[in-house]
Amino acid sequence: PAPATPKGADLRIRGISPFITPTDAFYRVDTALVVPKVDATAWRLRIHGLGVGEALSLSYDDLLRRDLVERDITLTCVSNEVGGPYVGNARWIGVPLAALLAECGVRAPSEGGPADQLVSRSVDGMTIGSPVEDVMDGRDALLALGMNGRPLPFEHGFPARTVVPGLYGYVSACKWIEDIELTTFDAYDAYWVKRDWAREAPVKTQSRIDTPKPFARPRAGTVMVAGVAWAQNRGIDKVEVRVDDGDWQEARLAAEDSRDTWRQWSFAWQATKGSHTLTVRATDRTGTVQTEKRTRTVPDGAGGWHSVVVTVE
Ligand SMILES: Nc1nc2c(c(=O)[nH]1)N[C@H]1C(S)=C(S)[C@@H](COP(=O)(O)O)O[C@H]1N2
Ligand SMILES: [Mo]
């Protein structure tokens, strides 16, 4: 099991996203018109391709018999607009993916391996291509079997899915996975890449105001402004809030769980009567400040600052 989340990771402010997203509230994004209901007793996962010695075929029981780890990882969709809802944080249980690949003879490109793309295929025909380098660089890439202490629900990929901290879901998080092929980016474009999304898509440093909501009418006085910020695999270092065109003011950060999870933040605003615009920006642990430049979700994720307009009464 993962250690308990640190005290103080959850600020328990009214209206803020809970640190761990309950499974039934976790966003869902996929192309499935009907959720695949895979029979785990008949299911197998194949691992094959460039640099793999002998192709491997694993059953659900084979995976359950291995050493499993539990990790808190925040997952984000590339189609999430600034301030949008397609981000969630869960406790995943799974097989460390890098170790499993290494057993099959796979080496990262930087170690001389011939494959730079790992293509995951699902039972419903989705293909998702991840950089082999990222999957094997020491981060907690998982072949996940469980979510928030339970087997994966059908909606989130039962019996198994991948989760790779720091990469948008469409290049990392294949649900209902049944095949892993080692290949190259030159040789193959995955499903969304064929439809104009980027080949490689690390998650952008982002932050969101959860409360107050847009067009809220709080009373003058102390108003708690709060939300979440994420930069998976890099970690969040700082969050700042700006009221109208004022100076950036540092928000209070909740305790850090890991650099793969989002962080809650809060700011006690002394609100004065009238209409005000609240804006948030985050800085990650590499020193990168969330960019002001508004960009669309296509091709590699929305950029820009989230702001909310409220009227203080
Ligand atoms: N089989 C399959 N896996 C998939 C997808 C899909 O359409 N089909 N969508 C991907 C996208 S775009 C995202 S953001 C994540 C979302 O995972 P969730 O639905 O568990 O939140 O799953 C990824 N895995
Ligand atoms: Mo996505």
mmCIF file of N, CA and C and ligand atoms in Angstrom, residues 27 29 76-79 169-170, ligand 2:
data_model
loop_
_atom_site.group_PDB
_atom_site.id
_atom_site.type_symbol
_atom_site.label_atom_id
_atom_site.label_comp_id
_atom_site.label_asym_id
_atom_site.label_seq_id
_atom_site.Cartn_x
_atom_site.Cartn_y
_atom_site.Cartn_z
ATOM 1 N N TYR A 27 -13.433 11.858 -13.824
ATOM 2 C CA TYR A 27 -13.836 12.119 -15.207
ATOM 3 C C TYR A 27 -13.618 10.869 -16.049
ATOM 4 N N VAL A 29 -13.069 9.865 -20.190
ATOM 5 C CA VAL A 29 -12.942 10.268 -21.589
ATOM 6 C C VAL A 29 -12.523 9.063 -22.400
ATOM 7 N N THR A 76 -4.763 13.563 -16.430
ATOM 8 C CA THR A 76 -5.320 14.742 -17.099
ATOM 9 C C THR A 76 -5.584 14.427 -18.566
ATOM 10 N N CYS A 77 -6.651 14.998 -19.101
ATOM 11 C CA CYS A 77 -6.947 14.835 -20.525
ATOM 12 C C CYS A 77 -6.436 16.048 -21.294
ATOM 13 N N VAL A 78 -5.867 15.780 -22.454
ATOM 14 C CA VAL A 78 -5.350 16.848 -23.322
ATOM 15 C C VAL A 78 -6.486 17.762 -23.801
ATOM 16 N N SER A 79 -7.712 17.251 -23.787
ATOM 17 C CA SER A 79 -8.841 18.056 -24.256
ATOM 18 C C SER A 79 -9.454 18.904 -23.140
ATOM 19 N N GLY A 169 -3.570 11.665 -20.988
ATOM 20 C CA GLY A 169 -4.151 10.324 -21.089
ATOM 21 C C GLY A 169 -4.070 9.699 -22.474
ATOM 22 N N TYR A 170 -4.226 10.516 -23.517
ATOM 23 C CA TYR A 170 -4.278 9.932 -24.872
ATOM 24 C C TYR A 170 -2.913 9.426 -25.337
HETATM 25 MO MO MO B 2 -7.721 12.526 -23.056
#
